[in-house]
Coordinates of C-alpha atoms in Angstrom, one line a residue:
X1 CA 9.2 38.6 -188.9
X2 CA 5.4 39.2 -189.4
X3 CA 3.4 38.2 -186.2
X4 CA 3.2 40.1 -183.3
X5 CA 1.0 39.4 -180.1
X6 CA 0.4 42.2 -177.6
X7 CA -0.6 41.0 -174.1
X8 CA -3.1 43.3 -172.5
X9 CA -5.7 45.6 -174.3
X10 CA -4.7 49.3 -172.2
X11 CA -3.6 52.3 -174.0
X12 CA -0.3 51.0 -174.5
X13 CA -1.6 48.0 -175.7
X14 CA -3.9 49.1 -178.2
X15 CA -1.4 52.4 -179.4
X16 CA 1.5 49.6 -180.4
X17 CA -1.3 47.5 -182.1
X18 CA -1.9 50.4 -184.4
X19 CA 1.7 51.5 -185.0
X20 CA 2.7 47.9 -185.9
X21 CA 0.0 47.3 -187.9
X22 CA 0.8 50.3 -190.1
X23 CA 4.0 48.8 -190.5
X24 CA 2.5 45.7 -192.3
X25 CA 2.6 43.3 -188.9
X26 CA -0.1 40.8 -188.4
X27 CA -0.9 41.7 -184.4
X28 CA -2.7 39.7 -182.0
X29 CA -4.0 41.4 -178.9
X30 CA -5.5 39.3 -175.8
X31 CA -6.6 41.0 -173.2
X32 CA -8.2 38.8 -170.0
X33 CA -11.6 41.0 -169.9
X34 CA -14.6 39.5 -171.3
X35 CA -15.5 42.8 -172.3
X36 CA -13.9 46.8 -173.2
X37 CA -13.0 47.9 -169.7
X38 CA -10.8 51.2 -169.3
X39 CA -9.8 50.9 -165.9
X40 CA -8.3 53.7 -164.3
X41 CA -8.9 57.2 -163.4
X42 CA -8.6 60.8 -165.7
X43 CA -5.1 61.6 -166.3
X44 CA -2.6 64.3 -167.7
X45 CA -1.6 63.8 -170.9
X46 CA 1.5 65.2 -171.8
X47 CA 2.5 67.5 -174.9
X48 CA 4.7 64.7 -176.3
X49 CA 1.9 62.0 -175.6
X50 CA -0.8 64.3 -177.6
X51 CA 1.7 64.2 -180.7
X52 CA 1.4 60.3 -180.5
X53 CA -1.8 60.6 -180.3
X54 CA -1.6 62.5 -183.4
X55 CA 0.3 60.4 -185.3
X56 CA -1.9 57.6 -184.3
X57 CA -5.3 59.6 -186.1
X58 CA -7.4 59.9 -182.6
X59 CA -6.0 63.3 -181.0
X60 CA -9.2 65.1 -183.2
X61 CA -11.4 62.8 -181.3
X62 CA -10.1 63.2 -177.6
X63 CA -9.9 66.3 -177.8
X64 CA -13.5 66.5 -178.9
X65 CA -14.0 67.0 -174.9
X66 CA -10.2 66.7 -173.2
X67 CA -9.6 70.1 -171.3
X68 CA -6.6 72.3 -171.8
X69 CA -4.4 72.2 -168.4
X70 CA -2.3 75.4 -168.6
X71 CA -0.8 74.3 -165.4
X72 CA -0.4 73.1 -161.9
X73 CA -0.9 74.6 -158.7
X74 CA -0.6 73.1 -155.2
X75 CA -1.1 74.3 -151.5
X76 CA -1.1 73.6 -147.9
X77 CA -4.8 73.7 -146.5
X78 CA -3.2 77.4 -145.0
X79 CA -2.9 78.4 -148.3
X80 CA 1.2 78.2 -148.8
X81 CA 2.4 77.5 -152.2
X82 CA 4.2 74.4 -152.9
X83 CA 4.2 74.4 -156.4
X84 CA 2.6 76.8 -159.6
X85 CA 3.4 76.2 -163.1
X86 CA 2.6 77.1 -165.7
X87 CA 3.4 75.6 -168.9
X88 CA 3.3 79.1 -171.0
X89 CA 7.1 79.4 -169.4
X90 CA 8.5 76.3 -171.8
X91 CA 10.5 77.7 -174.6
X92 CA 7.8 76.4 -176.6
X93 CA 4.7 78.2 -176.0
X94 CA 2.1 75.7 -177.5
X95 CA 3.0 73.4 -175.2
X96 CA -0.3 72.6 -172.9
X97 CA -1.3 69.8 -170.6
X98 CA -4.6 68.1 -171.2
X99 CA -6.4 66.6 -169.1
X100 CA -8.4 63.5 -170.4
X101 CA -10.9 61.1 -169.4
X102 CA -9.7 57.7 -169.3
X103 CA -12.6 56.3 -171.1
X104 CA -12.5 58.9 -174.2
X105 CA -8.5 57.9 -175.0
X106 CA -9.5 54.1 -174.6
X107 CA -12.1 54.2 -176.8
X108 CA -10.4 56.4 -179.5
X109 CA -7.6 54.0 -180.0
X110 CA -10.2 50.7 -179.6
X111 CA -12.2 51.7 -182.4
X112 CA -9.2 52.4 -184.3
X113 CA -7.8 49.3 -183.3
X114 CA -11.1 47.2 -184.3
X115 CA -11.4 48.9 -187.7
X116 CA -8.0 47.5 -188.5
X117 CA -7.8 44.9 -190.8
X118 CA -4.6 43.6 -189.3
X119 CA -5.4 43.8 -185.6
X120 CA -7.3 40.4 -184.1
X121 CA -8.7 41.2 -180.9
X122 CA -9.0 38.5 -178.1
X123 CA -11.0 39.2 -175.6
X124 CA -11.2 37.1 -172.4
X125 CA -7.9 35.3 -173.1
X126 CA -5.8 35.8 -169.6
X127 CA -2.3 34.9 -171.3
X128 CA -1.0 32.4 -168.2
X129 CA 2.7 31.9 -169.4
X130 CA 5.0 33.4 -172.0
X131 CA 8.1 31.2 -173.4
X132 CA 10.9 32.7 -175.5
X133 CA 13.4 31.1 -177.9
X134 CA 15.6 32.1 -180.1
X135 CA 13.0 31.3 -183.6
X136 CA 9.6 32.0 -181.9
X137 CA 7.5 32.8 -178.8
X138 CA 4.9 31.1 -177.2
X139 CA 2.2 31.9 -175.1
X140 CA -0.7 30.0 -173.4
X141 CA -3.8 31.7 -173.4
X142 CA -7.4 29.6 -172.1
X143 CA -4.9 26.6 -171.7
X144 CA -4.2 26.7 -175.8
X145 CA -0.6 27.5 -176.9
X146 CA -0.3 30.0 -179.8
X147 CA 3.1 31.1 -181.8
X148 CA 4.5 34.3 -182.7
X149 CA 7.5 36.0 -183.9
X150 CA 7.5 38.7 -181.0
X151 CA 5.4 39.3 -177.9
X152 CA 4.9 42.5 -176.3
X153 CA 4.0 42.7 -172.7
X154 CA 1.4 45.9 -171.7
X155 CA -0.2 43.9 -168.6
X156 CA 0.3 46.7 -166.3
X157 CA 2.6 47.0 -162.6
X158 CA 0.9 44.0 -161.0
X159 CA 0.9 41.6 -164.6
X160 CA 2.7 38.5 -163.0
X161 CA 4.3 37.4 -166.5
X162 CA 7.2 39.3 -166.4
X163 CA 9.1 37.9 -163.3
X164 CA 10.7 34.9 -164.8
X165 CA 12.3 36.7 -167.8
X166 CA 14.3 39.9 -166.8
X167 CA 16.7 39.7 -164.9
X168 CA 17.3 42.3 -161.9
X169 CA 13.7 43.7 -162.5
X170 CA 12.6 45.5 -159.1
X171 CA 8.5 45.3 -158.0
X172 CA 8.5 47.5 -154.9
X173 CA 5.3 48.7 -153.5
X174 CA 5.2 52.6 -152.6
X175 CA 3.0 51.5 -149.3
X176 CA 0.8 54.5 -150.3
X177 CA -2.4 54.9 -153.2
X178 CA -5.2 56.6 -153.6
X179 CA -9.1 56.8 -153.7
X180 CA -10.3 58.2 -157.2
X181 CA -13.5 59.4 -158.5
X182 CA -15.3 61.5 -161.0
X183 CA -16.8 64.2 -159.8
X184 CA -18.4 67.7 -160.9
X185 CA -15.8 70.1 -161.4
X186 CA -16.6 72.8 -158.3
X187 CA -17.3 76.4 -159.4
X188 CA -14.9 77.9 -157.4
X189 CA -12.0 76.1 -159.5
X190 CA -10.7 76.9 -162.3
X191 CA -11.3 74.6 -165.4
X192 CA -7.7 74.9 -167.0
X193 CA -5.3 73.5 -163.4
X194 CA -4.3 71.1 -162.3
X195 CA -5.3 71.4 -158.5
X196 CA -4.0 70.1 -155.2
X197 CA -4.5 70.8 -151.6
X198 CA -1.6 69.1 -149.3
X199 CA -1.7 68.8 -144.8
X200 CA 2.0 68.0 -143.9
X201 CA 2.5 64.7 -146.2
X202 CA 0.0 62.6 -144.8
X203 CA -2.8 64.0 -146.5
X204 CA -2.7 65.2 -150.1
X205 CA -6.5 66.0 -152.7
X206 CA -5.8 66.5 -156.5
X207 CA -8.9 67.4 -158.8
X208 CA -8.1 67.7 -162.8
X209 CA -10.8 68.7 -165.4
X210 CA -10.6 65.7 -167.5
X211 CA -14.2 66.5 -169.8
X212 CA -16.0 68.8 -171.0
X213 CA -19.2 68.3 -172.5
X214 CA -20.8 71.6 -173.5
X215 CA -19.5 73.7 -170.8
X216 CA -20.0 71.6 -167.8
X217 CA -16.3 70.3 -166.7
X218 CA -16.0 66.8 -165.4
X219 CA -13.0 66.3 -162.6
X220 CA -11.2 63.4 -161.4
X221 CA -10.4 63.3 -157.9
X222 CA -7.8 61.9 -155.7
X223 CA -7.4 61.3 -151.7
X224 CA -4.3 59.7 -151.0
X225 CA -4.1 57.2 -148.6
X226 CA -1.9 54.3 -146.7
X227 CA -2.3 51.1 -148.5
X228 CA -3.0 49.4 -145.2
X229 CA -5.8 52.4 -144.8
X230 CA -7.3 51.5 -148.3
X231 CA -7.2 48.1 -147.1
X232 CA -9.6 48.3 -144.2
X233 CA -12.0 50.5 -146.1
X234 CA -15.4 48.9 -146.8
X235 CA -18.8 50.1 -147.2
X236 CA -19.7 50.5 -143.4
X237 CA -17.0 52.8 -142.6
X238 CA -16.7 54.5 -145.9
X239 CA -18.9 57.5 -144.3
X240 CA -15.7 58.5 -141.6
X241 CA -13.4 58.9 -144.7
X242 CA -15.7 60.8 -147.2
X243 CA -16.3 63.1 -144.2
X244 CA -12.8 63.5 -143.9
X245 CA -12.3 64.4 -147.5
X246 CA -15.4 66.7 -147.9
X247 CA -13.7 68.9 -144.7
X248 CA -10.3 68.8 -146.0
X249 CA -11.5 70.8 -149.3
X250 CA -14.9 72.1 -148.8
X251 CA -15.2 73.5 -152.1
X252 CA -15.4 70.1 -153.4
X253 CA -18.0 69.3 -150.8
X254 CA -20.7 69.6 -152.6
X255 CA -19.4 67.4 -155.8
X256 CA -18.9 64.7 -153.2
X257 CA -22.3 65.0 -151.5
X258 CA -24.3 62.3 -153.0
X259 CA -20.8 60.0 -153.8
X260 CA -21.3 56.8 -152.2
X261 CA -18.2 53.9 -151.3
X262 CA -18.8 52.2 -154.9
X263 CA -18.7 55.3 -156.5
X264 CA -14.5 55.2 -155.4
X265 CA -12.2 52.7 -156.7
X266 CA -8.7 52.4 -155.0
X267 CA -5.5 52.6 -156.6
X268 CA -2.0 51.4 -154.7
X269 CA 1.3 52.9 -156.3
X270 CA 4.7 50.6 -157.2
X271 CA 8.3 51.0 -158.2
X272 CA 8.7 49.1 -160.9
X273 CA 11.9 48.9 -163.1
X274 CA 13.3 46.8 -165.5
X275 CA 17.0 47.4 -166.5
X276 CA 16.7 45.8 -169.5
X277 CA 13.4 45.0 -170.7
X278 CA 13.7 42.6 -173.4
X279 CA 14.9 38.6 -173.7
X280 CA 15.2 36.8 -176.9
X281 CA 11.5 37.8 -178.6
X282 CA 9.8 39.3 -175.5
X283 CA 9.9 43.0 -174.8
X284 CA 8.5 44.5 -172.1
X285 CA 6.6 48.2 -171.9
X286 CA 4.5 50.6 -169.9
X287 CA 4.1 49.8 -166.3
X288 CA 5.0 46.5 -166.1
X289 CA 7.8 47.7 -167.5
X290 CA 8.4 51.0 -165.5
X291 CA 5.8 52.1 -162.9
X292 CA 5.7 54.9 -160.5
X293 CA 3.7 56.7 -158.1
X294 CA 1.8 59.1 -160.1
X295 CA 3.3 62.3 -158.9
X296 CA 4.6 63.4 -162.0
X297 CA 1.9 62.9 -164.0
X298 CA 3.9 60.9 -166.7
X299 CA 2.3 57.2 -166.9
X300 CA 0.4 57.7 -170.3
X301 CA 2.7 59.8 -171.8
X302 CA 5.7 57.6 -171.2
X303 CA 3.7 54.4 -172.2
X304 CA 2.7 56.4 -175.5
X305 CA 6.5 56.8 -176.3
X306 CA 7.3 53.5 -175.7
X307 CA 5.1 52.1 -178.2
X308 CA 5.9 54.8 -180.3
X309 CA 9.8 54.2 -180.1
X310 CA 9.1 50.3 -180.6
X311 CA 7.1 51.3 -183.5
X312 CA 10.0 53.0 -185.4
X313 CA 12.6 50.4 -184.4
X314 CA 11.2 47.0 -185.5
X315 CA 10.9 45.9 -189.6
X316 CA 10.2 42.4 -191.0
X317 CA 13.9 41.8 -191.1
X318 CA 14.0 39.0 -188.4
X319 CA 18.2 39.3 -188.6
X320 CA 17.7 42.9 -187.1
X321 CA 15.5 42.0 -184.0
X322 CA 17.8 42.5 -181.4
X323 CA 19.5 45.6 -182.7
X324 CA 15.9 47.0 -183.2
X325 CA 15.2 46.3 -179.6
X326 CA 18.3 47.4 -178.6
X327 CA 18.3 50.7 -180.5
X328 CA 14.5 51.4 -178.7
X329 CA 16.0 50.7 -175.0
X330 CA 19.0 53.1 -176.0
X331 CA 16.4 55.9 -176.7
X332 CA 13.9 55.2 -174.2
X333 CA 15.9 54.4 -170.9
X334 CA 17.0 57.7 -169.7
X335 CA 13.9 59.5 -170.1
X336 CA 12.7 56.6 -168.1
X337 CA 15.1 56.1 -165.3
X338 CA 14.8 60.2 -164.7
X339 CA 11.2 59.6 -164.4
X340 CA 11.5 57.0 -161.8
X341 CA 14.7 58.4 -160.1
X342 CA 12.5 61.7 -159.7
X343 CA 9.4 60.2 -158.8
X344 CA 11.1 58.4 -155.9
X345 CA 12.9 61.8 -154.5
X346 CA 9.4 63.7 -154.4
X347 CA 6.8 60.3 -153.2
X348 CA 7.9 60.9 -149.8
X349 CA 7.2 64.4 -150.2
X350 CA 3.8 63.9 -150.3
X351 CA 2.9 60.9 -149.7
X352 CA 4.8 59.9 -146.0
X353 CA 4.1 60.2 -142.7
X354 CA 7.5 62.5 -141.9
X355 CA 6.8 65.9 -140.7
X356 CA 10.6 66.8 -141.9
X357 CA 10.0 66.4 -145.2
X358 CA 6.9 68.2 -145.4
X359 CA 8.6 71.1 -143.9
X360 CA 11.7 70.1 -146.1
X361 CA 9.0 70.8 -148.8
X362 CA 7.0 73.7 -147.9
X363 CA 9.7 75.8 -146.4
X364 CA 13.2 75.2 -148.5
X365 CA 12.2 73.2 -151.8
X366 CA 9.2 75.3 -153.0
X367 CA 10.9 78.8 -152.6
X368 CA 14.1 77.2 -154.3
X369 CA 11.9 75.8 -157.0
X370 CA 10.3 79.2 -158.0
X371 CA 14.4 80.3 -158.7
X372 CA 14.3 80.9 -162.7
X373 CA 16.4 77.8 -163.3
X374 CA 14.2 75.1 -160.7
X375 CA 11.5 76.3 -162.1
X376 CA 12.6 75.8 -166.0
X377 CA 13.5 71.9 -164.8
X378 CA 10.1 71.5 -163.2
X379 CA 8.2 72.9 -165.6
X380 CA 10.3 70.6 -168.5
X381 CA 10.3 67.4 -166.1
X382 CA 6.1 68.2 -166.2
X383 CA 5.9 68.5 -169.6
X384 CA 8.1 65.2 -170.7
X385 CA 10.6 67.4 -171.9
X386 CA 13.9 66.1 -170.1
X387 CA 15.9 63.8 -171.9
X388 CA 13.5 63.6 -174.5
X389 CA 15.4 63.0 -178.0
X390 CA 13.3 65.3 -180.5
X391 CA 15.7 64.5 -183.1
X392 CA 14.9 60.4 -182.7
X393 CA 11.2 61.0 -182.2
X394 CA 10.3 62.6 -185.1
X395 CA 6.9 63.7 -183.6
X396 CA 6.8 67.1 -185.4

């Protein structure tokens, strides 16, 4: 086995591009954009994310301006505590979040990616169709068919080309997303949380420090919304909801002041899940493999490991294909179905329109969750650290 085409160019993408690669695989990557384009908002990277980053050579560079997120704190607009953690709690102390603009980590791994001798990059090749057999896969890219020995799919929750090959695969839509920004990080916040601001569960705000560039701190923002709400939005009536948003937290008011509707791009949350992610010489990974709603903050981390996982499992022994794949699902999928199982239980939490749950939340889960041994499991679920197998990884 020596070819390898990867189908989209995100940070999945490009991270299993590198890793194979090193192993001495000739990898194609086609990604539909004419052009680079990081799409997506600043996220929280995750301790065992940041030591694939590591291992990939780039975590020197992102953290040239990433911000350290000691932890996470969220609260009613009266000021009730739903959640504070703090990651200095986890048996290991070194442990931090970090909060990273999108663009930095994308362009970390691209230039690592195009200074590879064994990576081709294909840009503005939309791969149409994927067919696997038992001796080859082949994909059709710009109406041309092109072979390979394996093909990876990093197309993200709404890639169409994974329907027809796994069987029982689940595409659910949330019916909730979000509005997302970059804005100034307000003074009045502190540059090392993770901060959120929640009315019943209708209405939820997150801002996270995702850059710093010589002391001034960067934040990305999120309004959550109805789908059908982000639907109807448009420029004319755009004004009605950035007044909402600029009451709802007026310290953030104003870092939103001069924030226009093109300044906001919209984001709508799926359940995605795959029970077995692999047929023949197509494997699945990321969020077209496994997407949630982002409450757990666990998206780039868990795509990181699953390129990292692949990584380790596959050699040029094509006899050993299947095990390989088989031996990555076996390590991957229960980290995986916890973070999906979770994410579903605490969605509705925060993102419904049930006044139950929100007092559910507020008055019987968040004093239960401060208890020594909630709060140990939060604080590990935050940090990737549940049913994460160290010993497999080798990370450290």
């Amino acid at each position: 086995m020596d070819t390898i085409a990867i189908i989209g160019g995100g940070i999945g993408g490009l991270a299993s591009a590198i890793l194979l690669a090193r192993k001495g695989f000739h990898v194609s990557v086609f990604d539909k954009a004419a052009t680079p384009q990081p799409v997506g908002a600043g996220f929280l990277l995750q301790p065992p994310g940041q030591a694939v980053l590591q291992k990939l050579g780039v975590l020197d560079s992102v953290l040239k301006y990433a911000v350290p997120i000691s932890g996470l704190q969220s609260k009613t607009v009266s000021g009730r505590t739903v959640l504070d953690l703090d990651y200095s709690a986890l048996k290991t102390p070194s442990y931090t979040g970090l909060g990273v603009q999108r663009n930095d980590i994308y362009q970390a791994l691209l230039s690592k990616v195009l200074s590879t001798d064994r990576i081709k990059f294909h840009w503005g090749n939309e791969v149409t169709q994927c067919m696997p057999e038992v001796s080859k896969v082949t994909i059709v890219s710009n109406n041309e068919k092109h072979d390979f020995d394996l093909c990876i799919l990093s197309s993200g929750a709404n890639s169409i080309l994974a329907y027809e090959h796994f069987s029982g695969r689940i595409h659910r839509p949330y019916g909730w997303g979000c509005l997302w920004t970059t804005i100034d990080l307000p003074q009045s916040l502190a540059p090392n949380i993770l901060h959120q601001r929640c009315k019943g569960s209708s209405k939820m705000m997150g801002i996270l420090p995702v850059q710093n560039i010589d002391g001034n701190y960067q934040a990305a923002l999120y309004w959550s919304m109805k789908s059908s709400d982000i639907d109807g939005i448009n420029g004319n009536n755009f004004g009605a909801v950035k007044n909402e948003i600029e009451q709802f937290w007026p310290d953030a008011k104003q870092s939103i002041a001069s924030l226009q509707f093109h300044d906001f791009i919209s984001a709508k949350y799926n359940d995605v899940w795959t029970p077995k992610p692999y047929n023949n010489r197509l494997v699945a990974l990321g969020d077209i493999c496994h997407a949630t709603s982002p409450q757990l903050g666990q998206g780039c981390t868990m795509a990181l490991l699953d390129a990292w996982v692949l990584s380790m499992q596959l050699n040029q022994n094509d006899d050993l294909l299947l095990a390989s794949l088989d031996n990555w699902w076996a390590i991957r999928r229960n980290q995986l179905a916890y973070v999906r199982h979770l994410s579903k239980l605490l969605t509705p939490l925060f993102q419904s329109d049930s006044k139950a749950l929100s007092l559910f939340r507020d008055w019987l889960m968040a004093p239960i969750g401060r208890l020594p041994l909630f709060n140990n499991l939060q604080l590990s679920t935050l940090a990737s650290d549940v049913f994460l197998n160290k010993a497999e990884l080798k990370l450290h």
